[in-house]
Short mmCIF file of C-alpha atoms in Angstrom, two decimals:
data_model
loop_
_atom_site.label_atom_id
_atom_site.label_comp_id
_atom_site.label_asym_id
_atom_site.label_seq_id
_atom_site.Cartn_x
_atom_site.Cartn_y
_atom_site.Cartn_z
CA MET A 1 36.83 -48.77 -0.84
CA LYS A 2 33.73 -50.47 -2.02
CA LEU A 3 31.84 -48.39 0.47
CA LEU A 4 33.29 -45.17 -0.87
CA LEU A 5 32.48 -46.11 -4.41
CA VAL A 6 28.91 -46.91 -3.57
CA SER A 7 28.46 -43.67 -1.68
CA ALA A 8 29.99 -41.65 -4.49
CA LEU A 9 27.75 -43.38 -6.97
CA ILE A 10 24.65 -42.61 -4.97
CA LEU A 11 25.67 -39.00 -4.48
CA CYS A 12 26.35 -38.48 -8.17
CA SER A 13 23.14 -40.04 -9.30
CA SER A 14 21.11 -38.01 -6.89
CA VAL A 15 22.46 -34.51 -7.47
CA VAL A 16 19.66 -32.72 -9.23
CA SER A 17 20.91 -32.43 -12.77
CA ALA A 18 19.99 -29.66 -15.13
CA GLN A 19 19.40 -32.08 -17.95
CA GLY A 20 15.88 -32.43 -19.25
CA LYS A 21 14.70 -29.39 -17.34
CA TYR A 22 12.75 -26.57 -18.90
CA PHE A 23 12.03 -23.21 -17.31
CA THR A 24 10.97 -19.60 -17.63
CA ARG A 25 11.09 -16.51 -15.44
CA ASP A 26 8.57 -14.49 -17.39
CA GLY A 27 5.49 -16.63 -17.53
CA HIS A 28 2.07 -15.08 -17.15
CA VAL A 29 -0.45 -15.63 -14.43
CA LYS A 30 -3.74 -13.78 -14.34
CA PHE A 31 -6.73 -13.92 -12.08
CA PHE A 32 -10.20 -12.70 -12.73
CA SER A 33 -13.05 -12.13 -10.32
CA ALA A 34 -16.43 -11.29 -11.82
CA THR A 35 -19.39 -10.00 -9.83
CA SER A 36 -22.37 -7.86 -10.73
CA VAL A 37 -20.70 -4.94 -8.93
CA GLU A 38 -17.32 -5.01 -10.62
CA ASP A 39 -14.78 -7.14 -12.42
CA ILE A 40 -11.35 -7.37 -10.91
CA GLU A 41 -8.41 -8.54 -12.94
CA ALA A 42 -4.76 -8.77 -12.02
CA ARG A 43 -1.79 -9.85 -14.11
CA ASN A 44 1.66 -10.97 -13.19
CA HIS A 45 4.29 -11.29 -15.91
CA LYS A 46 7.03 -12.65 -13.72
CA LEU A 47 5.90 -16.19 -13.13
CA THR A 48 8.77 -18.59 -12.55
CA CYS A 49 8.04 -22.07 -13.86
CA VAL A 50 10.10 -25.28 -14.11
CA LEU A 51 9.29 -28.65 -15.72
CA ASP A 52 11.38 -31.78 -15.47
CA ALA A 53 10.49 -33.49 -18.75
CA ALA A 54 11.86 -36.83 -17.58
CA SER A 55 9.93 -37.14 -14.34
CA GLY A 56 7.03 -34.82 -15.09
CA GLN A 57 7.80 -32.82 -11.96
CA PHE A 58 6.34 -29.34 -12.39
CA GLU A 59 6.55 -26.24 -10.23
CA PHE A 60 5.72 -22.59 -10.51
CA ALA A 61 5.94 -19.57 -8.24
CA ALA A 62 4.80 -15.95 -8.39
CA LEU A 63 5.57 -12.98 -6.19
CA MET A 64 2.29 -11.62 -4.86
CA LYS A 65 3.60 -8.05 -5.09
CA SER A 66 4.12 -8.45 -8.83
CA PHE A 67 0.39 -8.67 -9.53
CA GLU A 68 -0.75 -5.55 -11.36
CA PHE A 69 -4.30 -4.26 -11.01
CA LYS A 70 -6.14 -1.61 -12.97
CA LYS A 71 -6.80 0.43 -9.84
CA PRO A 72 -3.84 1.25 -7.59
CA LEU A 73 -6.03 1.03 -4.49
CA MET A 74 -7.04 -2.53 -5.35
CA GLU A 75 -3.39 -3.46 -5.58
CA GLU A 76 -2.73 -1.91 -2.20
CA HIS A 77 -5.63 -3.71 -0.58
CA PHE A 78 -4.71 -6.99 -2.25
CA ASN A 79 -1.22 -6.86 -0.77
CA GLU A 80 -2.08 -5.26 2.57
CA ASN A 81 -5.38 -6.79 3.53
CA PHE A 82 -6.03 -9.92 1.52
CA VAL A 83 -2.90 -11.94 0.73
CA GLU A 84 -0.61 -10.11 3.21
CA SER A 85 2.34 -10.05 0.81
CA ASN A 86 4.87 -9.04 3.43
CA LYS A 87 4.10 -12.15 5.47
CA TYR A 88 3.47 -14.50 2.56
CA PRO A 89 5.41 -13.10 -0.39
CA LYS A 90 4.94 -15.99 -2.82
CA GLY A 91 2.29 -18.21 -4.26
CA THR A 92 3.69 -21.60 -5.34
CA PHE A 93 2.56 -24.80 -6.96
CA LYS A 94 4.58 -27.98 -6.61
CA GLY A 95 3.37 -31.09 -8.33
CA SER A 96 3.80 -33.43 -11.22
CA VAL A 97 2.30 -33.62 -14.66
CA GLN A 98 0.40 -36.85 -15.11
CA GLY A 99 -0.46 -38.56 -18.34
CA LEU A 100 2.92 -38.01 -19.97
CA ASP A 101 3.49 -41.78 -20.34
CA GLY A 102 3.48 -42.79 -23.95
CA ILE A 103 3.88 -39.22 -25.13
CA ASP A 104 6.90 -38.41 -27.25
CA MET A 105 8.36 -35.57 -25.21
CA ALA A 106 10.37 -34.39 -28.21
CA ASN A 107 7.27 -33.66 -30.19
CA ILE A 108 4.06 -33.08 -28.26
CA PRO A 109 1.22 -32.10 -30.56
CA SER A 110 -0.68 -28.92 -29.75
CA GLY A 111 -3.70 -29.21 -27.52
CA THR A 112 -2.44 -32.23 -25.58
CA ASN A 113 -4.40 -32.39 -22.37
CA VAL A 114 -2.66 -33.32 -19.16
CA VAL A 115 -3.30 -32.96 -15.45
CA ALA A 116 -0.85 -31.44 -13.00
CA ALA A 117 -1.52 -32.78 -9.54
CA GLY A 118 0.13 -31.18 -6.57
CA LYS A 119 0.05 -28.61 -3.84
CA LEU A 120 -0.87 -24.97 -4.27
CA GLU A 121 0.29 -22.64 -1.52
CA ILE A 122 -1.23 -19.16 -1.19
CA HIS A 123 -1.35 -16.99 1.94
CA GLY A 124 0.50 -19.70 3.87
CA VAL A 125 -2.22 -22.29 3.22
CA VAL A 126 -1.43 -25.45 1.25
CA LYS A 127 -4.17 -27.17 -0.75
CA GLU A 128 -4.04 -30.31 -2.86
CA LEU A 129 -5.16 -29.45 -6.36
CA GLU A 130 -5.42 -30.99 -9.79
CA LEU A 131 -4.89 -28.50 -12.55
CA ALA A 132 -6.16 -29.25 -16.03
CA ALA A 133 -3.55 -28.08 -18.50
CA THR A 134 -2.46 -28.29 -22.08
CA ILE A 135 1.13 -28.79 -23.15
CA GLU A 136 2.81 -28.75 -26.53
CA SER A 137 6.30 -28.70 -27.96
CA ARG A 138 7.26 -25.28 -29.18
CA ASP A 139 10.56 -23.59 -30.08
CA GLY A 140 12.70 -26.34 -28.57
CA GLY A 141 10.76 -26.15 -25.30
CA TYR A 142 7.19 -26.45 -24.14
CA ALA A 143 4.20 -24.16 -24.11
CA ILE A 144 1.97 -24.66 -21.11
CA HIS A 145 -1.50 -23.33 -20.52
CA SER A 146 -3.78 -23.95 -17.58
CA THR A 147 -6.96 -22.45 -16.23
CA PHE A 148 -8.32 -23.37 -12.85
CA LYS A 149 -10.54 -22.00 -10.13
CA ILE A 150 -9.68 -21.14 -6.58
CA VAL A 151 -11.86 -20.14 -3.66
CA PRO A 152 -10.15 -17.31 -1.72
CA GLU A 153 -11.76 -18.42 1.53
CA ASP A 154 -10.05 -21.83 1.23
CA TYR A 155 -6.77 -19.98 1.69
CA ASN A 156 -7.91 -18.07 4.78
CA ILE A 157 -8.24 -14.89 2.75
CA GLU A 158 -10.75 -12.98 4.76
CA ILE A 159 -13.17 -10.79 2.84
CA PRO A 160 -15.09 -8.28 4.95
CA ASN A 161 -18.79 -7.72 4.42
CA THR A 162 -18.26 -4.20 3.09
CA VAL A 163 -16.61 -5.58 -0.06
CA ARG A 164 -18.20 -9.02 -0.08
CA ASP A 165 -20.33 -8.16 -3.11
CA ASN A 166 -17.32 -6.87 -5.04
CA ILE A 167 -15.22 -10.01 -4.88
CA ALA A 168 -16.26 -13.30 -6.43
CA LYS A 169 -16.52 -16.42 -4.27
CA VAL A 170 -14.65 -18.32 -6.97
CA VAL A 171 -11.77 -16.70 -8.83
CA ASP A 172 -10.55 -17.85 -12.26
CA VAL A 173 -6.80 -18.24 -12.60
CA THR A 174 -4.94 -18.59 -15.89
CA VAL A 175 -1.32 -19.68 -16.14
CA GLU A 176 0.60 -19.41 -19.40
CA ALA A 177 4.28 -20.13 -19.86
CA GLN A 178 6.72 -20.80 -22.66
CA LEU A 179 9.47 -22.98 -21.23
CA LYS A 180 12.95 -23.18 -22.68
CA ALA A 181 15.74 -25.68 -22.07
CA PHE A 182 17.64 -25.07 -18.85
CA ASN A 183 21.41 -25.04 -19.29
CA ARG A 184 23.57 -24.15 -16.41
CA MET B 1 25.79 -54.17 7.89
CA ARG B 2 27.85 -51.02 7.85
CA LEU B 3 27.10 -50.74 4.16
CA ILE B 4 23.38 -50.90 4.75
CA LEU B 5 23.60 -48.27 7.43
CA VAL B 6 25.47 -45.91 5.17
CA PHE B 7 22.95 -46.57 2.44
CA ALA B 8 20.06 -45.90 4.72
CA PHE B 9 21.67 -42.73 5.95
CA LEU B 10 22.37 -41.44 2.47
CA ALA B 11 18.95 -42.36 1.21
CA PHE B 12 17.41 -40.50 4.11
CA ALA B 13 19.62 -37.46 3.63
CA LEU B 14 18.79 -37.31 -0.05
CA SER B 15 15.10 -37.85 0.20
CA SER B 16 14.82 -35.01 2.64
CA THR B 17 16.67 -32.46 0.54
CA GLY B 18 17.03 -33.37 -3.08
CA GLN B 19 13.64 -33.81 -4.50
CA ASP B 20 11.02 -31.18 -4.11
CA ASP B 21 13.02 -28.11 -4.97
CA LEU B 22 12.96 -27.93 -8.70
CA LEU B 23 12.51 -24.16 -8.43
CA ASP B 24 15.78 -23.91 -6.48
CA LEU B 25 17.59 -24.97 -9.65
CA LEU B 26 17.05 -21.46 -10.94
CA GLY B 27 18.99 -20.02 -8.03
CA GLU B 28 18.18 -16.78 -6.31
CA ASP B 29 15.22 -14.75 -7.44
CA GLU B 30 16.03 -11.65 -9.41
CA PRO B 31 16.19 -8.66 -7.07
CA THR B 32 13.03 -6.57 -7.10
CA GLN B 33 12.27 -3.02 -6.09
CA ASP B 34 10.02 -3.31 -3.06
CA PHE B 35 8.44 -0.02 -2.08
CA ALA B 36 7.02 0.32 1.39
CA THR B 37 3.33 0.87 0.68
CA ALA B 38 0.39 2.04 2.74
CA GLY B 39 2.35 3.45 5.68
CA PHE B 40 -0.81 5.43 6.31
CA LYS B 41 -4.25 4.61 5.00
CA THR B 42 -4.62 7.97 3.35
CA THR B 43 -2.66 11.09 2.46
CA ARG B 44 -3.50 12.90 5.73
CA ILE B 45 -2.74 11.73 9.24
CA ILE B 46 -5.51 13.87 10.74
CA ASN B 47 -5.07 17.54 9.81
CA GLY B 48 -1.65 17.41 8.22
CA HIS B 49 -0.12 15.46 5.37
CA SER B 50 1.17 11.94 5.84
CA PHE B 51 4.09 10.58 3.82
CA GLU B 52 1.66 8.76 1.51
CA LEU B 53 0.61 10.02 -1.90
CA ASN B 54 -2.24 9.22 -4.24
CA SER B 55 -1.03 7.08 -7.13
CA HIS B 56 -0.80 8.51 -10.63
CA GLY B 57 -4.29 9.09 -12.02
CA VAL B 58 -6.11 8.83 -8.71
CA LEU B 59 -8.48 11.60 -7.64
CA ASP B 60 -9.17 11.77 -3.92
CA PHE B 61 -12.34 13.59 -2.83
CA LYS B 62 -12.14 14.61 0.80
CA ILE B 63 -14.91 15.89 3.02
CA SER B 64 -13.92 16.94 6.52
CA HIS B 65 -15.85 18.28 9.48
CA ARG B 66 -14.72 19.67 12.80
CA PHE B 67 -17.60 20.08 15.17
CA GLY B 68 -17.76 22.60 18.00
CA ARG B 69 -16.08 22.11 21.34
CA LEU B 70 -17.00 19.20 23.60
CA ASN B 71 -17.05 21.57 26.58
CA THR B 72 -19.93 23.59 25.12
CA GLY B 73 -22.09 21.01 26.84
CA ALA B 74 -25.30 19.08 26.26
CA TYR B 75 -27.27 22.11 25.01
CA ASN B 76 -25.06 22.10 21.86
CA LEU B 77 -24.87 18.29 21.92
CA PHE B 78 -21.20 18.56 22.86
CA GLY B 79 -20.40 20.63 19.82
CA LEU B 80 -22.28 18.64 17.21
CA ASP B 81 -24.66 21.56 16.55
CA ASN B 82 -21.81 23.55 15.20
CA ALA B 83 -19.52 22.55 12.35
CA PHE B 84 -16.58 23.77 10.33
CA MET B 85 -16.12 21.94 7.11
CA ARG B 86 -13.70 21.52 4.27
CA ILE B 87 -14.20 19.97 0.86
CA GLY B 88 -11.12 19.20 -1.16
CA LEU B 89 -9.78 17.42 -4.18
CA ASP B 90 -6.32 15.85 -4.34
CA TYR B 91 -4.91 14.39 -7.53
CA GLY B 92 -1.94 12.19 -8.37
CA VAL B 93 -0.24 13.92 -11.29
CA THR B 94 2.54 11.32 -11.28
CA GLU B 95 3.57 8.60 -8.84
CA TRP B 96 5.67 11.17 -6.99
CA LEU B 97 3.66 14.40 -7.34
CA ASN B 98 0.25 15.34 -5.93
CA VAL B 99 -1.64 18.61 -6.15
CA GLY B 100 -4.77 19.64 -4.33
CA ILE B 101 -7.27 22.37 -3.63
CA GLY B 102 -9.76 22.89 -0.85
CA ARG B 103 -12.31 25.22 0.60
CA SER B 104 -12.99 25.53 4.31
CA GLY B 105 -16.32 27.00 5.31
CA GLY B 106 -18.31 27.78 8.41
CA ALA B 107 -17.28 30.48 10.84
CA ILE B 108 -13.82 30.68 9.28
CA LYS B 109 -13.46 30.66 5.51
CA TYR B 110 -10.36 29.77 3.54
CA TYR B 111 -9.22 28.55 0.15
CA ASP B 112 -6.18 26.35 0.21
CA SER B 113 -4.02 24.66 -2.39
CA PHE B 114 -0.91 22.55 -2.22
CA VAL B 115 1.79 20.78 -4.17
CA LYS B 116 3.31 17.70 -2.56
CA ALA B 117 6.37 16.00 -4.02
CA ARG B 118 8.15 12.83 -2.98
CA ILE B 119 11.90 13.13 -3.22
CA LEU B 120 12.84 9.74 -1.73
CA ARG B 121 10.67 6.65 -1.42
CA GLN B 122 11.26 4.04 1.26
CA GLN B 123 12.22 0.75 -0.40
CA THR B 124 14.23 -2.45 -0.17
CA GLY B 125 15.55 -4.88 -2.76
CA MET B 126 17.65 -3.44 -5.55
CA LYS B 127 18.06 -0.21 -3.64
CA ASN B 128 17.80 0.27 0.07
CA VAL B 129 16.16 3.52 1.14
CA PRO B 130 15.18 3.56 4.82
CA VAL B 131 12.84 6.57 4.78
CA SER B 132 10.51 8.52 2.54
CA LEU B 133 11.23 12.21 2.12
CA LEU B 134 8.59 14.64 0.88
CA TRP B 135 8.18 18.33 0.43
CA VAL B 136 4.80 20.04 0.75
CA THR B 137 4.18 23.66 -0.18
CA ASP B 138 0.82 25.14 0.63
CA LEU B 139 -0.86 28.43 -0.19
CA ASN B 140 -3.77 29.43 2.00
CA ILE B 141 -6.04 32.39 1.29
CA ASP B 142 -8.14 33.90 4.03
CA ALA B 143 -11.64 34.48 2.61
CA ASN B 144 -13.23 36.08 5.69
CA GLN B 145 -14.82 39.51 5.66
CA VAL B 146 -12.73 42.16 7.34
CA ILE B 147 -14.81 43.14 10.36
CA ASP B 148 -12.33 45.55 11.94
CA THR B 149 -12.86 48.62 9.70
CA SER B 150 -9.71 50.29 11.04
CA LEU B 151 -7.76 47.76 8.93
CA LEU B 152 -9.36 48.93 5.69
CA PRO B 153 -8.29 49.16 2.93
CA TYR B 154 -7.19 45.56 3.32
CA PRO B 155 -4.86 44.52 0.50
CA PHE B 156 -5.34 41.06 -0.94
CA THR B 157 -1.76 40.09 -0.08
CA ASN B 158 -2.70 40.39 3.62
CA ARG B 159 -4.84 37.31 3.10
CA MET B 160 -2.03 35.05 1.96
CA TYR B 161 -0.30 32.40 4.05
CA TYR B 162 2.49 30.15 2.81
CA THR B 163 3.52 26.90 4.43
CA ASN B 164 6.54 24.85 3.48
CA GLN B 165 6.95 21.49 5.09
CA ILE B 166 9.45 18.64 4.92
CA ILE B 167 8.21 15.17 5.82
CA VAL B 168 10.64 12.44 6.81
CA GLY B 169 8.78 9.25 7.49
CA ARG B 170 9.23 5.54 7.80
CA LYS B 171 6.93 2.55 7.84
CA PHE B 172 8.68 0.47 10.49
CA ASN B 173 6.52 -2.60 10.06
CA ASP B 174 3.00 -3.51 9.03
CA ALA B 175 1.59 -1.84 12.13
CA ILE B 176 3.78 1.14 12.97
CA SER B 177 4.64 4.21 10.90
CA LEU B 178 6.21 7.40 12.19
CA GLN B 179 7.08 10.72 10.64
CA PHE B 180 8.75 13.98 11.55
CA MET B 181 7.55 17.09 9.73
CA PRO B 182 9.04 20.50 10.42
CA SER B 183 7.16 23.42 8.83
CA LEU B 184 7.83 27.04 8.11
CA VAL B 185 4.70 29.18 7.92
CA HIS B 186 4.97 32.64 6.41
CA ARG B 187 2.16 35.08 7.21
CA ASN B 188 2.07 38.23 5.16
CA PHE B 189 0.09 40.04 7.80
CA VAL B 190 0.14 39.75 11.59
CA ARG B 191 -1.75 41.94 14.04
CA THR B 192 0.98 42.81 16.53
CA LYS B 193 4.74 43.20 16.51
CA ALA B 194 5.02 40.39 19.06
CA GLU B 195 3.82 37.92 16.49
CA SER B 196 6.29 36.61 13.93
CA ASN B 197 5.61 36.65 10.23
CA ASP B 198 7.68 33.49 9.90
CA VAL B 199 6.74 30.71 12.29
CA ILE B 200 8.73 27.52 12.76
CA VAL B 201 6.71 24.50 13.81
CA LEU B 202 8.05 21.01 14.55
CA GLY B 203 5.59 18.20 13.98
CA VAL B 204 5.51 14.49 14.69
CA GLY B 205 2.89 12.00 13.64
CA GLY B 206 2.35 8.29 13.63
CA ARG B 207 -0.02 5.42 13.43
CA VAL B 208 -0.46 2.02 14.97
CA LYS B 209 -2.59 -0.45 13.09
CA LEU B 210 -5.01 -2.23 15.37
CA THR B 211 -6.50 -4.58 12.77
CA ARG B 212 -5.99 -4.83 9.03
CA ARG B 213 -8.58 -2.10 8.47
CA VAL B 214 -8.45 0.04 11.60
CA ALA B 215 -5.56 2.17 12.81
CA ILE B 216 -5.04 4.72 15.57
CA ASN B 217 -3.30 7.95 14.53
CA MET B 218 -1.63 10.79 16.41
CA GLU B 219 -0.35 14.13 15.24
CA TYR B 220 1.32 16.89 17.24
CA HIS B 221 2.78 20.21 16.14
CA TYR B 222 5.09 22.09 18.50
CA VAL B 223 5.45 25.82 17.80
CA LEU B 224 8.84 27.14 18.88
CA PRO B 225 8.33 29.72 21.68
CA ASP B 226 7.71 33.48 21.29
CA GLN B 227 6.32 33.37 17.77
CA LEU B 228 2.56 33.45 18.29
CA ASP B 229 0.00 35.37 20.29
CA PRO B 230 -0.12 33.52 23.65
CA LYS B 231 -3.80 32.68 23.15
CA TYR B 232 -2.78 30.07 20.58
CA SER B 233 -1.70 26.52 21.45
CA ASN B 234 0.10 23.61 19.87
CA SER B 235 -2.11 21.42 17.74
CA LEU B 236 -2.67 17.91 19.08
CA SER B 237 -4.95 15.39 17.41
CA VAL B 238 -5.74 11.75 18.07
CA GLY B 239 -8.00 9.61 15.94
CA PHE B 240 -8.90 6.42 14.17
CA ASP B 241 -8.69 5.42 10.52
CA ILE B 242 -11.35 3.01 9.34
CA GLU B 243 -10.98 1.64 5.85
CA THR B 244 -13.93 0.09 4.08
CA GLY B 245 -12.76 -0.51 0.51
CA GLY B 246 -13.01 2.64 -1.58
CA HIS B 247 -13.47 4.91 1.45
CA VAL B 248 -11.32 5.81 4.41
CA PHE B 249 -13.16 7.25 7.40
CA GLN B 250 -11.05 9.16 9.88
CA LEU B 251 -12.67 9.98 13.22
CA HIS B 252 -10.73 12.10 15.64
CA PHE B 253 -10.45 14.53 18.51
CA THR B 254 -8.40 17.68 18.07
CA ASN B 255 -7.95 21.10 19.61
CA SER B 256 -7.73 22.66 16.12
CA ARG B 257 -10.79 23.62 14.18
CA GLY B 258 -8.94 24.82 11.11
CA MET B 259 -8.11 22.28 8.45
CA ALA B 260 -5.83 24.37 6.21
CA GLU B 261 -2.12 24.10 7.06
CA SER B 262 -1.43 27.64 8.26
CA VAL B 263 -4.61 27.65 10.36
CA PHE B 264 -4.04 24.56 12.47
CA LEU B 265 -0.29 25.20 12.67
CA THR B 266 -0.45 28.81 13.86
CA GLU B 267 -4.04 29.54 14.91
CA THR B 268 -5.07 26.61 17.08
CA ASP B 269 -7.17 28.30 19.73
CA GLY B 270 -8.32 25.31 21.78
CA LYS B 271 -6.63 23.89 24.85
CA TRP B 272 -6.91 20.17 25.59
CA ASP B 273 -6.74 20.63 29.37
CA ALA B 274 -9.60 23.17 29.23
CA GLY B 275 -11.77 20.74 27.28
CA ASP B 276 -11.63 22.80 24.07
CA ILE B 277 -11.72 19.61 22.05
CA HIS B 278 -13.40 19.23 18.70
CA PHE B 279 -14.76 15.94 17.48
CA GLY B 280 -14.27 15.64 13.74
CA PHE B 281 -14.05 13.37 10.75
CA ASN B 282 -12.46 13.17 7.32
CA VAL B 283 -13.97 11.01 4.62
CA SER B 284 -11.75 10.14 1.70
CA ARG B 285 -13.14 8.60 -1.47
CA VAL B 286 -10.78 7.79 -4.31
CA PHE B 287 -11.59 7.57 -8.01
CA THR B 288 -9.24 6.19 -10.63
CA VAL B 289 -9.80 8.80 -13.33
CA HIS B 290 -6.76 8.05 -15.44
CA ARG B 291 -5.00 4.75 -15.99
CA PRO B 292 -1.34 5.28 -16.78
CA LYS B 293 0.32 2.62 -18.93
CA ARG B 294 2.40 0.25 -16.86
CA LYS B 295 5.98 -0.53 -17.76
#
């Protein structure tokens, strides 16, 4: 009996609860590559993002095929040749927001700087990364903004010599999301 | 002891599943509409249309050459001294409609124009459509001088050729795409009663991607028997697509020298087994001339 109770207790406490979670399905992620030949920009308005305010656990994911480019051919090449969207459909980040200790989660002032440390997976390659971000309380949830840099070659994204001058070695990524309370 | 074991077991079970799937809280992703894209690298396989279209607002400038026959020997550098060429412009009017014009020059001169519409688009996700279905209609105008004076006066309508084609195609996986394309060619004027004005041609085409940027293509058109002058053959072409960014280079061998639909479908005068093979290339360069607003 005691055994059963203990097991039940552990199970209950461990089921991931919806409480204290904040999310969105329509966050923005944008990347920008600038070279002297051309600027390439792609936007994705379907970023999924979840924050556990209690633990600071923070994750986001974007479908590679949802990135929109100005030129249709760039979009085709991005999916077909560079990130291989059929093989690796999603880019994900799984980590935790650090520096939330001592912050009143109910009322975070604007421009609060934090760091999200975790793993970014693109093109099947996982890299440890620390993302500088800002977080603030807004509309009963949180507004999150982060800009960071990635090197395509770190993720085994092969860039042939014919377009080497058109694609930057370091690409700027911007993530923006307005999270709302998650109620199941 | 038993208690500890159970604890350990539970702790293990939980640590391995519970934690790192915050995103799973949201449940299944919303279904998306996933179109099969880039089944071919460009809108032609070799001579004929592939099931791909230029996107809305994209202008595709095509330059094609078919050199002379390989069996003309070293004196003509295996045909390279002699070229037929076509310059053409294709444009994406919408995502599902392309139009194009072209001029073939050299020993045979034509003007051609086409309208190409996609009726079904291969996709998965919200809807499941296993194939793409397109319709191509092509008008070809013979621009050669009439040499046989017994045919004069030669009405302009004698110069007109109409081709209607249905393309059913599927991108099976990242490497392999296949299509079936039956055509009906109407010729206003034929030289003998033995030749049909309406010619039915059954075509197949496909590609196998060798690397991310290089593919091998094949295209074959079978003319149903007793429709053409026996000197004409079925058109068979084999070639490579090489993609370099904004350009697609297509290098190939074919027994057809004509690049307009009615010409390679019904007037292919080379025979592969006799060595009447033309080396040729198409270069496609796309320009985004109009940027439609995205939804």
